[in-house]
PDB file of C-alpha atoms in Angstrom:
ATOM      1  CA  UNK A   8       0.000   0.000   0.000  1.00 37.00           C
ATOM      2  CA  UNK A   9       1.754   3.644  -0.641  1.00 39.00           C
ATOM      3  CA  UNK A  10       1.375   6.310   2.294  1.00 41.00           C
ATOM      4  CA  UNK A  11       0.588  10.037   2.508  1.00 43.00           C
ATOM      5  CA  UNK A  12       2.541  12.105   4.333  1.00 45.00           C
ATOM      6  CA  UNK A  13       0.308  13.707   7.147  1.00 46.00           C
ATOM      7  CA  UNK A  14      -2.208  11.087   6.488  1.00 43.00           C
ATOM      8  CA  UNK A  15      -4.743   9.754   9.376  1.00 47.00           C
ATOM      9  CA  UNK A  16      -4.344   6.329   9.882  1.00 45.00           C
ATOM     10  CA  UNK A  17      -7.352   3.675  10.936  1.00 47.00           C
ATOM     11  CA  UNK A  18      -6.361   0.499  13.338  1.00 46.00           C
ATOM     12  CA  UNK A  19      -9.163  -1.663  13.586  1.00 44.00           C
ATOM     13  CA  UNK A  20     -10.335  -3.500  16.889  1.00 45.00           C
ATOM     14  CA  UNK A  21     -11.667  -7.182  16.801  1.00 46.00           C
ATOM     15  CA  UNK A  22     -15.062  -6.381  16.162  1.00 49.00           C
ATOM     16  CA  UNK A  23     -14.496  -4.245  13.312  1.00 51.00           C
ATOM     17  CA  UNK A  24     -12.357  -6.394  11.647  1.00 52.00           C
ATOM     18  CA  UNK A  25     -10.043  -9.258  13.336  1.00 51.00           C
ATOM     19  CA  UNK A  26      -8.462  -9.955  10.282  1.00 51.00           C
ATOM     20  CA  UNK A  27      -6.913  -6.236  10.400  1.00 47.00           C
ATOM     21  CA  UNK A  28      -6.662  -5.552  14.157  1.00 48.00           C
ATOM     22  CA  UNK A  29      -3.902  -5.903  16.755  1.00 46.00           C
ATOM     23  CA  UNK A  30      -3.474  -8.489  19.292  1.00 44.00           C
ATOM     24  CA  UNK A  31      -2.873  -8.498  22.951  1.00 43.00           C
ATOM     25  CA  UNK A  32      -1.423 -11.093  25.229  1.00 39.00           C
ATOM     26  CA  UNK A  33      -1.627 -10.277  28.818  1.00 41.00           C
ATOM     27  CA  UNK A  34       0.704 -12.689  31.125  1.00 39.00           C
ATOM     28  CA  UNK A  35       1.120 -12.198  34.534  1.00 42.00           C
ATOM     29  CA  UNK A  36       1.127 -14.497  37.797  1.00 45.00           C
ATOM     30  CA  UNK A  37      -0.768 -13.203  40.766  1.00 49.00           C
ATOM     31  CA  UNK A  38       1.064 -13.816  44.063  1.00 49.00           C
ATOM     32  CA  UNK A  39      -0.591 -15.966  46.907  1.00 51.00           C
ATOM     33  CA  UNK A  40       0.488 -12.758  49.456  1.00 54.00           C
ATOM     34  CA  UNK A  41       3.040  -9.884  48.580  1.00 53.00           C
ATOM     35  CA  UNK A  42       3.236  -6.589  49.374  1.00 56.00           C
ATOM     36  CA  UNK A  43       5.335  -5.535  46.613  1.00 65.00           C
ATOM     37  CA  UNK A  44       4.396  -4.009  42.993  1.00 76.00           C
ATOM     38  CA  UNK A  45       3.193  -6.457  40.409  1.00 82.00           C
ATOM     39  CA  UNK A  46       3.666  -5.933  36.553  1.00 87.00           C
ATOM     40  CA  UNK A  47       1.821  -7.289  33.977  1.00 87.00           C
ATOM     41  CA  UNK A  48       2.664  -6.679  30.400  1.00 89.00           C
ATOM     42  CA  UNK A  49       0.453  -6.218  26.975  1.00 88.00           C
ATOM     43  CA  UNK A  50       1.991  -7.102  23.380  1.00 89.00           C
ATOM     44  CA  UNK A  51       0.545  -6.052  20.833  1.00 87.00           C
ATOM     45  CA  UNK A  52       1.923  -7.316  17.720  1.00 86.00           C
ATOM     46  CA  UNK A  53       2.750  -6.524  14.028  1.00 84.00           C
ATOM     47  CA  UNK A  54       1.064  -3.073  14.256  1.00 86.00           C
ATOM     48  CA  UNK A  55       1.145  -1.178  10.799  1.00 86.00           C
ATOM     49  CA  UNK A  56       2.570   2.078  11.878  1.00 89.00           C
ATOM     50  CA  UNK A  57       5.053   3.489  10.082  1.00 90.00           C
ATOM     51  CA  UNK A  58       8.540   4.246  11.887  1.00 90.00           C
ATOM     52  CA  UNK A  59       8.712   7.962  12.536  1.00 89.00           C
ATOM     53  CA  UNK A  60       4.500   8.399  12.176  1.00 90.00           C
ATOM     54  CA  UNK A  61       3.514  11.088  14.726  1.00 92.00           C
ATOM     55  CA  UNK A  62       0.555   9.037  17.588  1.00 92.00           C
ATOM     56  CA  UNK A  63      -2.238  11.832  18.258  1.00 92.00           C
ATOM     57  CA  UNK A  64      -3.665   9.640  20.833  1.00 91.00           C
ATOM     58  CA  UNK A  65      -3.315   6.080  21.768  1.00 93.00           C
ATOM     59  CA  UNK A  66      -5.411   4.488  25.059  1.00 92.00           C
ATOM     60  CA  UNK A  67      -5.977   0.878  25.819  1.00 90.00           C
ATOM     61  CA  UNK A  68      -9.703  -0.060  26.939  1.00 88.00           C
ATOM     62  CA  UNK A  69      -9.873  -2.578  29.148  1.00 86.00           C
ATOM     63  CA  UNK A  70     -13.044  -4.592  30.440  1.00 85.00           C
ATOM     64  CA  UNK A  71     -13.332  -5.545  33.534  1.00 84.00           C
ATOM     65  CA  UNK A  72     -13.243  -9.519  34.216  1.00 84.00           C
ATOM     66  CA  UNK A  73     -14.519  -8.886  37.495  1.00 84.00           C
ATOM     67  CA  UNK A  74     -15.332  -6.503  40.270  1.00 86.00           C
ATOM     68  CA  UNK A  75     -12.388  -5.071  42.063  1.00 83.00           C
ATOM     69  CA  UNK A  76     -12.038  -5.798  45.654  1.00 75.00           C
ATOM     70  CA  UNK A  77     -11.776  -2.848  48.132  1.00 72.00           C
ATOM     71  CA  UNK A  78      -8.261  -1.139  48.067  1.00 73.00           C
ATOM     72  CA  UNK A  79      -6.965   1.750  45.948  1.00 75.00           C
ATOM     73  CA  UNK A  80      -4.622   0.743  42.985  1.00 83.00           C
ATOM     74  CA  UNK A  81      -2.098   3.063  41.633  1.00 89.00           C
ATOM     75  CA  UNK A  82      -0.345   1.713  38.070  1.00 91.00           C
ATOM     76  CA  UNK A  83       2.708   3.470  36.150  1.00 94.00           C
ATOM     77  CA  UNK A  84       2.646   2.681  31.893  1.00 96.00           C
ATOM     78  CA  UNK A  85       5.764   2.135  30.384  1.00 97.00           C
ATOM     79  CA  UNK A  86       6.487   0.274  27.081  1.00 97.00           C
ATOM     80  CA  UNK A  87       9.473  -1.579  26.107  1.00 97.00           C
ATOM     81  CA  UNK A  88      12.071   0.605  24.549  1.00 97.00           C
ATOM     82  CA  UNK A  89      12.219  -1.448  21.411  1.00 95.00           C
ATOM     83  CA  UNK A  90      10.222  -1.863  18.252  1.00 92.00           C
ATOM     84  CA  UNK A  91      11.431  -5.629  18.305  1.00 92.00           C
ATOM     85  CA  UNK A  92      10.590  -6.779  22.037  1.00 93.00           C
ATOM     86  CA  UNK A  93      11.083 -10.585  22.741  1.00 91.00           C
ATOM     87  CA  UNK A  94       8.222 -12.404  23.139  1.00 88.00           C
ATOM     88  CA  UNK A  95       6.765 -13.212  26.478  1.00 87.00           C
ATOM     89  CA  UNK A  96       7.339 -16.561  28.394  1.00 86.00           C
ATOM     90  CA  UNK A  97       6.145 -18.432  31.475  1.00 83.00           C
ATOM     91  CA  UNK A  98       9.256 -18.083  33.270  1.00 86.00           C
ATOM     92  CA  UNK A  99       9.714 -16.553  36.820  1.00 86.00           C
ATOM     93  CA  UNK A 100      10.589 -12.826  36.492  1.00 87.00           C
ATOM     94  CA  UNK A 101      10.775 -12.830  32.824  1.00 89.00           C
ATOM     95  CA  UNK A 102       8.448  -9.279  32.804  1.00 90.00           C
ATOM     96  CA  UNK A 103      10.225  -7.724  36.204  1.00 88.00           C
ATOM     97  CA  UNK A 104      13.448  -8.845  34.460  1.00 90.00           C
ATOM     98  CA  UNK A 105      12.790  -6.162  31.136  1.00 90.00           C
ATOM     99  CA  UNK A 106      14.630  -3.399  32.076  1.00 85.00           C
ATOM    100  CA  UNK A 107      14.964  -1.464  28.895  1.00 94.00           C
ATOM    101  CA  UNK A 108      11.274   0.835  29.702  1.00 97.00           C
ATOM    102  CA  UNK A 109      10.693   4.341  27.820  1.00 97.00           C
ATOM    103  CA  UNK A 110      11.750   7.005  29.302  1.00 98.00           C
ATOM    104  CA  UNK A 111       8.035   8.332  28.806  1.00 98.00           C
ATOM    105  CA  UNK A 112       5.467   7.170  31.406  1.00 98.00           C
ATOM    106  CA  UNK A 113       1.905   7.604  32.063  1.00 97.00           C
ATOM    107  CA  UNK A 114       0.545   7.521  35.880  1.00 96.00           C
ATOM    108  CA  UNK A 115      -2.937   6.563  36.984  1.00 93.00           C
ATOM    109  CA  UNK A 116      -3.263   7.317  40.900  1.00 91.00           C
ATOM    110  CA  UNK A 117      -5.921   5.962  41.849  1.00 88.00           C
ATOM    111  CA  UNK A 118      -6.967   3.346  39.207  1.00 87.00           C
ATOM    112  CA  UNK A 119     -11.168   3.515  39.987  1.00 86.00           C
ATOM    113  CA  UNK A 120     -12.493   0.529  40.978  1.00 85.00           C
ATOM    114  CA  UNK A 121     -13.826  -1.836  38.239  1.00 86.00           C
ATOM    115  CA  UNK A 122     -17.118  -3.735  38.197  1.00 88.00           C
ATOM    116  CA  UNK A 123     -17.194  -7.010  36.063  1.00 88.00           C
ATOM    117  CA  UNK A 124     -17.946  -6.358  32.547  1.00 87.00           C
ATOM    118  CA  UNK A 125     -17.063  -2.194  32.864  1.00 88.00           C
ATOM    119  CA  UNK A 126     -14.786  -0.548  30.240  1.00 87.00           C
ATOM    120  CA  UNK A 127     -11.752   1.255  31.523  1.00 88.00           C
ATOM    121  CA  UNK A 128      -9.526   3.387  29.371  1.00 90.00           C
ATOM    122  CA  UNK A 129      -6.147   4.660  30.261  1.00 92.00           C
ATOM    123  CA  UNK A 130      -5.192   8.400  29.576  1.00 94.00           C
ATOM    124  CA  UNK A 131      -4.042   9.140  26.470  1.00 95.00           C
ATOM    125  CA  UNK A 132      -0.311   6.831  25.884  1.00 95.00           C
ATOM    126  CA  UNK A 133       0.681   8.724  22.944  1.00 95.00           C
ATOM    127  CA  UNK A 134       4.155   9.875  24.279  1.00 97.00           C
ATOM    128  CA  UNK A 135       5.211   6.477  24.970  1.00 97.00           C
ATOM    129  CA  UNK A 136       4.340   5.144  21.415  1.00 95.00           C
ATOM    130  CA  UNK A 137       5.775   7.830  19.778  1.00 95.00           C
ATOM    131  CA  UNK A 138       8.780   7.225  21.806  1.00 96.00           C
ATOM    132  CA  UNK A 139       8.966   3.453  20.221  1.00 96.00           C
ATOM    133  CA  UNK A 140       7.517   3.876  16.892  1.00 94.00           C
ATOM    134  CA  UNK A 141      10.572   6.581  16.611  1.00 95.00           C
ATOM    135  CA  UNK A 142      12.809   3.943  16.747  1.00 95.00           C
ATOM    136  CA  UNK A 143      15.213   2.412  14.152  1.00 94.00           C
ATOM    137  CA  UNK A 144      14.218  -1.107  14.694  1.00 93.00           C
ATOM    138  CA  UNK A 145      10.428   0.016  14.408  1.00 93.00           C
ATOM    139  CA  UNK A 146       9.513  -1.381  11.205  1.00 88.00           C
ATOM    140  CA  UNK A 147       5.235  -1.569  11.610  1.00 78.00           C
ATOM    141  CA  UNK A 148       3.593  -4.382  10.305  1.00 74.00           C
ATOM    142  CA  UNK A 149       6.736  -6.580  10.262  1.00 79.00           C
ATOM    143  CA  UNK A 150       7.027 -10.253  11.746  1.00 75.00           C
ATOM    144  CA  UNK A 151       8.987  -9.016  14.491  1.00 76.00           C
ATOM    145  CA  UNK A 152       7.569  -5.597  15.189  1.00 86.00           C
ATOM    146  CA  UNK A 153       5.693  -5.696  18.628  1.00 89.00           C
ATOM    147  CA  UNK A 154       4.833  -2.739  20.852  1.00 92.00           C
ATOM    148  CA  UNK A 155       5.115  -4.100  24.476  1.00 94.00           C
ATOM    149  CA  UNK A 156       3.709  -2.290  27.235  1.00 95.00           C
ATOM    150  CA  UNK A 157       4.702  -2.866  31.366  1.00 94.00           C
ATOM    151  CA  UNK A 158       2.330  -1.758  33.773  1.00 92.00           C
ATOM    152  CA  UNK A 159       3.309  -1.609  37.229  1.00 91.00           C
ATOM    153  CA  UNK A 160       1.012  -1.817  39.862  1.00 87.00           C
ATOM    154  CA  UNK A 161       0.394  -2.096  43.971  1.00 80.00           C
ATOM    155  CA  UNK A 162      -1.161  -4.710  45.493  1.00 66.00           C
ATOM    156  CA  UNK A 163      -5.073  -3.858  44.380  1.00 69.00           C
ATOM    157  CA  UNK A 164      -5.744  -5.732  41.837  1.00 74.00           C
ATOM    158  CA  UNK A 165      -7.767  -5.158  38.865  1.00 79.00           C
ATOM    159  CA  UNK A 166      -8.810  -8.082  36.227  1.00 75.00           C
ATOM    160  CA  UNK A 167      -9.110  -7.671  32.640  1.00 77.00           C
ATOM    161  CA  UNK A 168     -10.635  -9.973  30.009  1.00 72.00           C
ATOM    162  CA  UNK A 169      -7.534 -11.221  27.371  1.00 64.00           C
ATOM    163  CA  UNK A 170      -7.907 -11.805  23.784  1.00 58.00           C
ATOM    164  CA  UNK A 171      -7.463 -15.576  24.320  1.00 55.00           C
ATOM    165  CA  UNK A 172     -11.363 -14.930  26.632  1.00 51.00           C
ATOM    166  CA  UNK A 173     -12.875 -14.190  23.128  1.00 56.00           C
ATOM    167  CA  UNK A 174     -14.976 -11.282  24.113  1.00 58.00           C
ATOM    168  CA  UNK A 175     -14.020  -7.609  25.816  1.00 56.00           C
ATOM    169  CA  UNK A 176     -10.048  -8.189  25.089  1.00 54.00           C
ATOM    170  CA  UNK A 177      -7.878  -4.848  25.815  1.00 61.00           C
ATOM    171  CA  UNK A 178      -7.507  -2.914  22.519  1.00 63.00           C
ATOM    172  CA  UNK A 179      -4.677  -0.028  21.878  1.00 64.00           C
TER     173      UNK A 179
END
């Protein structure tokens, strides 16, 4: 397909069209007790943004697999600092371990509380993709080309439905 420069760009959700639309994977391990942060990443990938494109807004929508218990939940949204992150695996630490985050953030203090079957949208994430899609290993649309976000959490949990659930997974 050729591009325009300054052209608006459409990415498609799973209802509009899976065939076109990005994919998320969320992984994460809850913890019998902790007190510490947990992370829990989202990859979303072989998106067909072009390296050096300029985001005007980017949120993920999340819906709620449940009702959040009582507690306050603060997260921090970083992505991996790579157009080319490697893909998840069920081994212990293997999201804590990814150290290379953008330097862009986003902070939600306090995450509301969720009742099952809610949508919940982050602010707007477009620093932090604009961050990765400026990279020179960003090459949307390609094999290899994932955009990988961290979030970082306390101890409040809040559970989303994941693509693999077949209904309500987050979008970007």
């Amino acid at each position: 397909s050729t591009s325009t420069v300054g052209a608006t760009r459409n990415f498609y959700s799973h209802e509009q069209d899976p065939k076109r639309a990005g994919r998320l994977r969320i992984e994460y391990t809850v913890p019998a007790t902790t007190t510490s942060d947990h992370k829990v990443a989202l990859r979303f990938p072989q998106l067909a943004i072009p390296r050096g494109s300029t985001i005007s807004s980017a949120k993920i929508e999340f819906t709620a697999a449940a009702t959040s218990g009582p507690g306050a939940t603060k997260w921090v949204i970083a992505a991996e600092d790579t157009g080319q992150p490697a893909a998840y695996a069920a081994t212990a630490s293997n999201i804590s371990n990814r150290t290379g985050l953008t330097t862009n953030t986003v902070t939600i203090n306090p995450v509301p509380a969720w009742t099952s079957g809610d949508v919940f949208e982050t602010p707007d994430l477009s620093a932090i993709v604009n961050e990765v899609v400026a990279k020179s290993d960003w090459c949307g649309g390609s094999a290899s080309n994932a955009l990988s976000f961290i979030i970082t959490g306390d101890t409040a949990l809040r559970l989303a439905q994941s693509y693999e659930s077949g209904s309500g997974e987050p979008r970007l």
